[in-house]
Short mmCIF file of C-alpha atoms in Angstrom, two decimals:
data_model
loop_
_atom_site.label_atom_id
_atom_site.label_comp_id
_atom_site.label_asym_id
_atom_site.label_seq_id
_atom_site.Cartn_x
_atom_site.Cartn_y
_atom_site.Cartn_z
CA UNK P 1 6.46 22.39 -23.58
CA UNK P 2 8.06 21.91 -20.38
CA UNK P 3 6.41 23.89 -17.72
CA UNK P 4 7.17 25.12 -14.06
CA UNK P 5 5.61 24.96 -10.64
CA UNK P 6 5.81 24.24 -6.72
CA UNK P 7 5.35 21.65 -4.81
CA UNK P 8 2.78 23.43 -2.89
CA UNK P 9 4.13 24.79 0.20
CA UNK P 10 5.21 28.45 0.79
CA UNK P 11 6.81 30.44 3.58
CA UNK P 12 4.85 32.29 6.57
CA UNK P 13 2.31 32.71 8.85
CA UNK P 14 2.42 32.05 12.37
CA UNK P 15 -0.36 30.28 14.83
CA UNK P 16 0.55 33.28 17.52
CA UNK P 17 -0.14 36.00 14.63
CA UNK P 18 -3.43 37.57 14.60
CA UNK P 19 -5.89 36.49 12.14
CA UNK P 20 -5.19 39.95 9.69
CA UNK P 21 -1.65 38.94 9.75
CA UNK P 22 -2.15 35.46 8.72
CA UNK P 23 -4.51 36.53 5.83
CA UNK P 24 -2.07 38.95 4.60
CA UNK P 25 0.81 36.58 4.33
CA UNK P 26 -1.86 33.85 2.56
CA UNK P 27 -2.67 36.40 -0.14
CA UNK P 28 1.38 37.31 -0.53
CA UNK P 29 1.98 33.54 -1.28
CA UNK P 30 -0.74 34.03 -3.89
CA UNK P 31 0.54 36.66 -5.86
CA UNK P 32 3.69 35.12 -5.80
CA UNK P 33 2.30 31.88 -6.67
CA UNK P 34 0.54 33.71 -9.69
CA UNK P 35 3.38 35.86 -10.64
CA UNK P 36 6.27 33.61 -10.61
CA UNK P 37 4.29 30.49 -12.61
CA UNK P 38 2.40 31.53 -15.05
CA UNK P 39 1.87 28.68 -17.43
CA UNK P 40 1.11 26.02 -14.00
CA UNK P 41 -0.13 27.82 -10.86
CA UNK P 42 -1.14 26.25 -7.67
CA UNK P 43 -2.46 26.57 -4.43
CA UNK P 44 -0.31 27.51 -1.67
CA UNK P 45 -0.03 26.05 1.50
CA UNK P 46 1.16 28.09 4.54
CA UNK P 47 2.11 25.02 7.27
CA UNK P 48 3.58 28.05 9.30
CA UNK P 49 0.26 29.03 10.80
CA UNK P 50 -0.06 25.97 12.78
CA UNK P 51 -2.19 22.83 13.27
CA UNK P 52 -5.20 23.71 11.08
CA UNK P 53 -3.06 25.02 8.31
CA UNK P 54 -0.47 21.77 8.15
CA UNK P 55 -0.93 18.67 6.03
CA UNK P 56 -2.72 16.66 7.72
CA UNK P 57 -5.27 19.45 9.19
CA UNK P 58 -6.06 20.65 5.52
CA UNK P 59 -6.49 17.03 4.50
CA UNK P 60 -9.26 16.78 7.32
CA UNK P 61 -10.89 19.69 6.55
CA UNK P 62 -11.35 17.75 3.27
CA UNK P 63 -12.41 14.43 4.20
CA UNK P 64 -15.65 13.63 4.48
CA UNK P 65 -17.89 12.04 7.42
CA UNK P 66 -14.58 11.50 9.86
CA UNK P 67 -14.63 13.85 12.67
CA UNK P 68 -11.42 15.37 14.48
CA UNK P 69 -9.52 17.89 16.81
CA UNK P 70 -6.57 18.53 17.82
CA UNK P 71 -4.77 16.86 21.23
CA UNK P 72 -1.93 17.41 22.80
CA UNK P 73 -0.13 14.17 20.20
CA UNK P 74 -1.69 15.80 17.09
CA UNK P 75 -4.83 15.30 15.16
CA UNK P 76 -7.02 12.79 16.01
CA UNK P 77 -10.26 11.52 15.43
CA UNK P 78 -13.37 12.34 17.66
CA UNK P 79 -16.75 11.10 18.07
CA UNK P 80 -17.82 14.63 17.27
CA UNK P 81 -16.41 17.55 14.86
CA UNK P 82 -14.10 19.44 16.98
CA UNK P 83 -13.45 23.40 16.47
CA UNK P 84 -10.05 22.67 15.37
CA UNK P 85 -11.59 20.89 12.54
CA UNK P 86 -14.16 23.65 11.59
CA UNK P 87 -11.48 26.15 11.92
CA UNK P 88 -9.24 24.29 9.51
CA UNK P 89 -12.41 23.63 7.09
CA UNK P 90 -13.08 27.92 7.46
CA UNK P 91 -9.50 28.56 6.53
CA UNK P 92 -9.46 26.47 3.46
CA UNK P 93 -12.61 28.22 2.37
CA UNK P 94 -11.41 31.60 2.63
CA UNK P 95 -7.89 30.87 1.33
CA UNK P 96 -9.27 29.05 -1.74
CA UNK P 97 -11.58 32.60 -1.82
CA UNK P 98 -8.13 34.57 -2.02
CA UNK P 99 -6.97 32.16 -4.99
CA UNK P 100 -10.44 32.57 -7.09
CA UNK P 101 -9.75 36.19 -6.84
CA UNK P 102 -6.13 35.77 -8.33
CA UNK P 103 -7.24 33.44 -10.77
CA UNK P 104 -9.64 35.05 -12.95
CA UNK P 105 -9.24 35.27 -16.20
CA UNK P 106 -6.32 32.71 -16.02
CA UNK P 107 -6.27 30.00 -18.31
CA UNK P 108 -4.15 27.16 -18.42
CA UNK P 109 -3.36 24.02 -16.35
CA UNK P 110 -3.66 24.17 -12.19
CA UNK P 111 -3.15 22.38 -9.39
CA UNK P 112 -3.89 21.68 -5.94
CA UNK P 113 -2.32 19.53 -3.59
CA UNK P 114 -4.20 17.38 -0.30
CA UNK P 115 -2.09 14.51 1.62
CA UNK P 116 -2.58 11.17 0.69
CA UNK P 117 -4.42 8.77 2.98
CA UNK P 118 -1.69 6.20 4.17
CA UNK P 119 0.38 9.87 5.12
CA UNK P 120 -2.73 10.57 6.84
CA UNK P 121 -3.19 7.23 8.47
CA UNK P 122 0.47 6.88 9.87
CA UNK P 123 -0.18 10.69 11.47
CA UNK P 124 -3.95 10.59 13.10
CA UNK P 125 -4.41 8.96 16.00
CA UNK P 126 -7.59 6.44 16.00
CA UNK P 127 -10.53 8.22 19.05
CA UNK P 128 -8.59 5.91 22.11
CA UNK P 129 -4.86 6.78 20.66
CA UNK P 130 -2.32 5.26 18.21
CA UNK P 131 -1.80 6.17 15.03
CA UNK P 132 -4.71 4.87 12.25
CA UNK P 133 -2.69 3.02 10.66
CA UNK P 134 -2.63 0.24 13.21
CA UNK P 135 -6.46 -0.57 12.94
CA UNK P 136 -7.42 -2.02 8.95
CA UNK P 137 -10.82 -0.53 9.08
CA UNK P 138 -9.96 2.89 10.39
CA UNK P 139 -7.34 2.95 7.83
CA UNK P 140 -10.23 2.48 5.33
CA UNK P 141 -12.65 4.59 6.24
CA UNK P 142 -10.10 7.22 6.37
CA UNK P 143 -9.40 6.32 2.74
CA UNK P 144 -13.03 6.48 2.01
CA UNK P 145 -13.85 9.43 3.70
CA UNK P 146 -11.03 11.55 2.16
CA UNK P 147 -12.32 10.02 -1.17
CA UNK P 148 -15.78 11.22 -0.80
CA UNK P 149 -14.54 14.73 0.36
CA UNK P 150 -12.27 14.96 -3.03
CA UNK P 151 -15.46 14.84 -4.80
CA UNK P 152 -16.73 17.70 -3.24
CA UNK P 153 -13.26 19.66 -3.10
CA UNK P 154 -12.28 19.20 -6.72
CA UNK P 155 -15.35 20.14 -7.79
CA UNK P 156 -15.31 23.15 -5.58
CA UNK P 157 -11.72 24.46 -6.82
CA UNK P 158 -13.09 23.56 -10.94
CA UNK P 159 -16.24 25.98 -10.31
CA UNK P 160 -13.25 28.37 -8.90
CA UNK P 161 -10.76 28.54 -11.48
CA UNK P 162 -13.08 27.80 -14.34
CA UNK P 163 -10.35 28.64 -16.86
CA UNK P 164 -8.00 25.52 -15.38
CA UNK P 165 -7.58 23.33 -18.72
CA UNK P 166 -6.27 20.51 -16.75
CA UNK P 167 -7.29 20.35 -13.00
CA UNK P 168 -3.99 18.58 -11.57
CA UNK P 169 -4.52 16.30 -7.80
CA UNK P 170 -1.53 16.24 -6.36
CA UNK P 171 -1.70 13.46 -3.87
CA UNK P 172 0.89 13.82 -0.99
CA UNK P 173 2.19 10.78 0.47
CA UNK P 174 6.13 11.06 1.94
CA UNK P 175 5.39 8.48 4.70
CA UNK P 176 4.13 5.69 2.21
CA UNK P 177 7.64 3.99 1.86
CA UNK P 178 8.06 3.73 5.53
CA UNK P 179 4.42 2.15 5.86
CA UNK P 180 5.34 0.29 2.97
CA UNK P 181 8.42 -0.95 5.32
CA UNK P 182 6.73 -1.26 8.43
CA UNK P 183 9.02 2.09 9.29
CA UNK P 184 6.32 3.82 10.77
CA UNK P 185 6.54 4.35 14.99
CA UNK P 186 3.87 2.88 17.53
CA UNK P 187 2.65 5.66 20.14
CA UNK P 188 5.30 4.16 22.60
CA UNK P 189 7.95 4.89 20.49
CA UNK P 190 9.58 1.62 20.79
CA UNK P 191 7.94 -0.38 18.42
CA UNK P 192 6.58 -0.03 14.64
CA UNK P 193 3.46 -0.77 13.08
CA UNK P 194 2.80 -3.64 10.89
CA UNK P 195 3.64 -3.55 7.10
CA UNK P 196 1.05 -2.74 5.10
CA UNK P 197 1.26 -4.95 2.05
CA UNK P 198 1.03 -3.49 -1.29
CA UNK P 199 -2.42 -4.87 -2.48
CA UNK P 200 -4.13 -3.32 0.28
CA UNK P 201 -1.95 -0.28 -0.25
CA UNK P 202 -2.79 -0.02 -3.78
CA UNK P 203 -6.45 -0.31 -3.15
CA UNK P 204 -7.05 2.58 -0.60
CA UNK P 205 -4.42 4.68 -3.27
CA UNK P 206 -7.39 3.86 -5.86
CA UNK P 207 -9.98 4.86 -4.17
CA UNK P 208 -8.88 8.12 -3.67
CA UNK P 209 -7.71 8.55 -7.23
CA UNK P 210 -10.60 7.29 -8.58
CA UNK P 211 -12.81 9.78 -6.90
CA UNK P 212 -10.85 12.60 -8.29
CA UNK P 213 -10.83 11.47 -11.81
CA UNK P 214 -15.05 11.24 -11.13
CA UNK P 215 -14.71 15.07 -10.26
CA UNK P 216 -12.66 15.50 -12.88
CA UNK P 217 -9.36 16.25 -11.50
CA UNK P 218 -6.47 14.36 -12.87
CA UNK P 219 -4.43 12.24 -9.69
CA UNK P 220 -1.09 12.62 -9.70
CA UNK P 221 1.79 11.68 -6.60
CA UNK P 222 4.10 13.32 -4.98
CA UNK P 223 7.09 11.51 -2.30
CA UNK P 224 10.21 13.60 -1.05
CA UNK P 225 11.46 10.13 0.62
CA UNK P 226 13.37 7.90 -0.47
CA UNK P 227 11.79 4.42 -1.78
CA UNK P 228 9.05 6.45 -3.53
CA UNK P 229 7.09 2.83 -5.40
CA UNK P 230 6.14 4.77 -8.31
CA UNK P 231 4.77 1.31 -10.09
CA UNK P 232 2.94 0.93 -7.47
CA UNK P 233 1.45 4.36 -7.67
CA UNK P 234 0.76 4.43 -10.98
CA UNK P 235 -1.00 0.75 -10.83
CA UNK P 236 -3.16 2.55 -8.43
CA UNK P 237 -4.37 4.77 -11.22
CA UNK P 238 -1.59 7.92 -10.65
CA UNK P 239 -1.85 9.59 -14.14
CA UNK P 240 1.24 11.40 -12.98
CA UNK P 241 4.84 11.36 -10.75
CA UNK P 242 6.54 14.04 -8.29
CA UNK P 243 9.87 13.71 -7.06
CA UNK P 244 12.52 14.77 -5.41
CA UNK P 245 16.01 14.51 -7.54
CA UNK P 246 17.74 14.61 -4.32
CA UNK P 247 16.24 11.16 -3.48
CA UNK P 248 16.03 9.80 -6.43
CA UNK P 249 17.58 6.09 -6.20
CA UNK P 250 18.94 4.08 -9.06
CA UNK P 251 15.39 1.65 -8.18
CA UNK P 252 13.29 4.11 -8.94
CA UNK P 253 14.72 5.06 -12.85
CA UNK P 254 12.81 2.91 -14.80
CA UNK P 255 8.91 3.48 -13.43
CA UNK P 256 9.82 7.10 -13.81
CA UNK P 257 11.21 6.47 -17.07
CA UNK P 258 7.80 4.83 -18.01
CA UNK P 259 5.72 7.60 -16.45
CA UNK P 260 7.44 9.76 -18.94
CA UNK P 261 7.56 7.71 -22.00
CA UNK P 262 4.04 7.48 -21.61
CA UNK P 263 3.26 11.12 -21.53
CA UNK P 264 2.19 11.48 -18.21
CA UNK P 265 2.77 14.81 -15.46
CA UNK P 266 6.43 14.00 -14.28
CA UNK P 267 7.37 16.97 -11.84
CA UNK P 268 11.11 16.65 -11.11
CA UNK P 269 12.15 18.60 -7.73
CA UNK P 270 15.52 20.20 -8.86
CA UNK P 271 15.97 23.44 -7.15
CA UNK P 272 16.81 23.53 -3.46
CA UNK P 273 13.74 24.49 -1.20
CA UNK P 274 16.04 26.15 1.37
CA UNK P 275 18.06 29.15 1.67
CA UNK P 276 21.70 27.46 -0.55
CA UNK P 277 24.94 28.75 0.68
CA UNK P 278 25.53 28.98 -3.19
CA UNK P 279 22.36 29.26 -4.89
CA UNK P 280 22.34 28.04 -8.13
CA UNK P 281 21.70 29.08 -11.76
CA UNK P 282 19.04 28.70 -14.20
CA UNK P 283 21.41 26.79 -16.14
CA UNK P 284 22.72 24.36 -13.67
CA UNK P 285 19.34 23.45 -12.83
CA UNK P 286 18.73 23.12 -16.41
CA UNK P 287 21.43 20.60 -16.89
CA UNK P 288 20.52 18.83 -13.72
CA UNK P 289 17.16 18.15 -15.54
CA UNK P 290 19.05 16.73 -18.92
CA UNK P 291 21.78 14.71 -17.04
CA UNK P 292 18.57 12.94 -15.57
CA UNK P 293 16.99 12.48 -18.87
CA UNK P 294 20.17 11.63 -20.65
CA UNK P 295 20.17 8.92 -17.81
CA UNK P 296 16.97 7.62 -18.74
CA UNK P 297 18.22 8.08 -22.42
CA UNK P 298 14.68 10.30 -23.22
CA UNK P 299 14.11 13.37 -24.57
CA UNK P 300 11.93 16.31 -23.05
CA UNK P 301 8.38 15.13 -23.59
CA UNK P 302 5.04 17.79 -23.17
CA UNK P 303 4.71 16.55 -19.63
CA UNK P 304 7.45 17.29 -17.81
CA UNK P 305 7.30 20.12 -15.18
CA UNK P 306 10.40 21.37 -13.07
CA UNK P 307 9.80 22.58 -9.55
CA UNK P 308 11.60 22.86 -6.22
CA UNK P 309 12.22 20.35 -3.99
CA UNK P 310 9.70 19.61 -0.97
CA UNK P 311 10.15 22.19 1.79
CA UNK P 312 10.18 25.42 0.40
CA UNK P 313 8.25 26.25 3.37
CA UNK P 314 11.38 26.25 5.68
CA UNK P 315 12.45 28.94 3.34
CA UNK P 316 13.05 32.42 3.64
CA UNK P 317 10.50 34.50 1.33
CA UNK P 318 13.11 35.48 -0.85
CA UNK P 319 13.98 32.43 -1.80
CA UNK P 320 11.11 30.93 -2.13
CA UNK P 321 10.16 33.58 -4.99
CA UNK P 322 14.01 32.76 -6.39
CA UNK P 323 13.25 29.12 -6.46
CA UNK P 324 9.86 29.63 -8.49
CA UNK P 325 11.80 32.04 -10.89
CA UNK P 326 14.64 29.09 -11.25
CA UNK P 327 12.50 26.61 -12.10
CA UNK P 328 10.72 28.79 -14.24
CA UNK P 329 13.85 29.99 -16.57
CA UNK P 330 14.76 26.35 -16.22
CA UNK P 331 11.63 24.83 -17.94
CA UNK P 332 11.72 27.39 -20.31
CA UNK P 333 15.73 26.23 -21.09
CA UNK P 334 15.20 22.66 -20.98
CA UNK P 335 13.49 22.61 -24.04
CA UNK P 336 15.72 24.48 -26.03
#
């Protein structure tokens, strides 16, 4: 059966919004989560209230043994645990308290989402500045320290949603094809760092999976840019693809058509994250989904999921809970 879900982001928050406020528009994304996605929920993300609450600050309240704050260029890591750090580890606790509270007595597949560690590398800055990604051993202890704190968090969401049948990792990673590329900008501005080749790529991708599998999570990537190496991913060990249909290039059609011959988690972004001018129909997106698969000349298989595209947090909230609804009605069509 074909299900539905996001891609993990939601609308609201603000970092100038008291504390209450921020909490209040956390559990909203919750219930709408849980309301709007019944057969695949997830856990929302709320970028909107600021540094601790983006990507990369919820991946470092993850990872394990690294310590960081905030500077004026972004995250970056310290010689001691800043209180940015423990305030983005304190959030993450007490929003993953608001989702155990929504989720009991659910019982079904679940996901949660945590960025990827060459999307982390190419946006925290080493202790003496520049990004990670231009030292090799920072960039692997990052990889190994956000491996050993998957361990920990997968575990910690299982004990959560104890019903969760199949504990989905979504592993973000949009700036992999540009690190792939050697796209990725120095701190100057005016230069780029070095390619990183894919061996070495690979291997940091498989540590990371291969600690989540150990916690018994099942890895699974997600890329809203363009260039997305899903063979390369899923040589790493990613039991599972998300992308964007928006981006999808003519390259990329047959690793995704393996991922889904094979029976793995395909997530296919086909509703807009943002406000449309026109917004579309269940049955537009629907047919979006089987022009794809008619292109790929496959049939709907058990694992394919549709979702919106990456971004929904730009949205307005009543999209956002149109979008889920779409993609709902649309999974529930493209089987029929």
């Amino acid at each position: 059966m074909t299900l539905a879900t996001g891609v993990g982001s939601m609308p609201g928050g603000d970092p100038l919004s008291p504390e209450a406020d921020n909490a209040r528009a956390y559990a909203e994304a919750v219930r709408t989560v849980f309301g709007e996605l019944p057969d695949l929920r997830h856990v929302p993300e709320l970028p909107g209230r600021g540094a601790i609450a983006s990507m990369t600050g919820r991946a470092l309240a993850v990872v394990d043994g690294l310590p960081a704050d905030v500077q004026p260029a972004g995250w970056r890591l310290t010689d001691a645990t800043g209180i940015d750090q423990r305030r983005a580890r304190s959030l993450l606790a007490q929003d993953l308290d608001r989702v155990e509270e929504q989720a009991q007595g659910y019982a079904g597949p679940f996901k949660l989402q945590v960025t990827g560690p060459w999307t982390l590398a190419a946006t925290v800055e080493k202790p003496r500045g520049d990004k990670v990604l231009a030292d090799h051993g920072a960039r692997r202890d990052l990889a190994q320290g956000l491996a050993e704190g998957m361990l920990a968090h997968v575990a910690d969401v299982r004990r959560r949603v104890p019903g969760a049948s199949e504990l989905l990792v979504q592993v973000d990673e949009p700036a992999l094809p540009a690190v792939l590329g050697g796209q990725v900008p120095t701190a100057s501005g005016y230069g780029r760092h070095r390619v990183v080749q894919p061996p070495e790529a690979s291997e940091a991708l498989a540590t990371v999976f291969a600690a989540v599998e150990e916690a018994g999570g099942v890895p699974l990537v997600h890329s809203c840019a363009p260039g997305f190496p899903i063979g390369l991913v899923r040589g790493a060990g990613a039991r599972g693809i998300s992308v964007d249909l928006a981006v999808l290039d003519a390259a990329s059609y047959d690793p995704l058509a393996e991922a889904v011959e094979a029976g793995e988690r395909v997530l296919l972004g086909a509703v807009p994250s943002v406000d449309p001018a026109t917004a579309p129909t269940a049955k537009s997106v629907t047919e979006r989904v089987h022009r794809l698969l008619e292109m790929l000349g496959l049939e709907p298989t058990p694992g394919l999921v549709v979702t919106p595209a990456c971004g929904l947090a730009g949205a307005s909230a009543a999209w956002a809970r149109s979008a889920l609804d779409l993609a709902r009605q649309a999974a529930r069509d493209v089987d029929s």
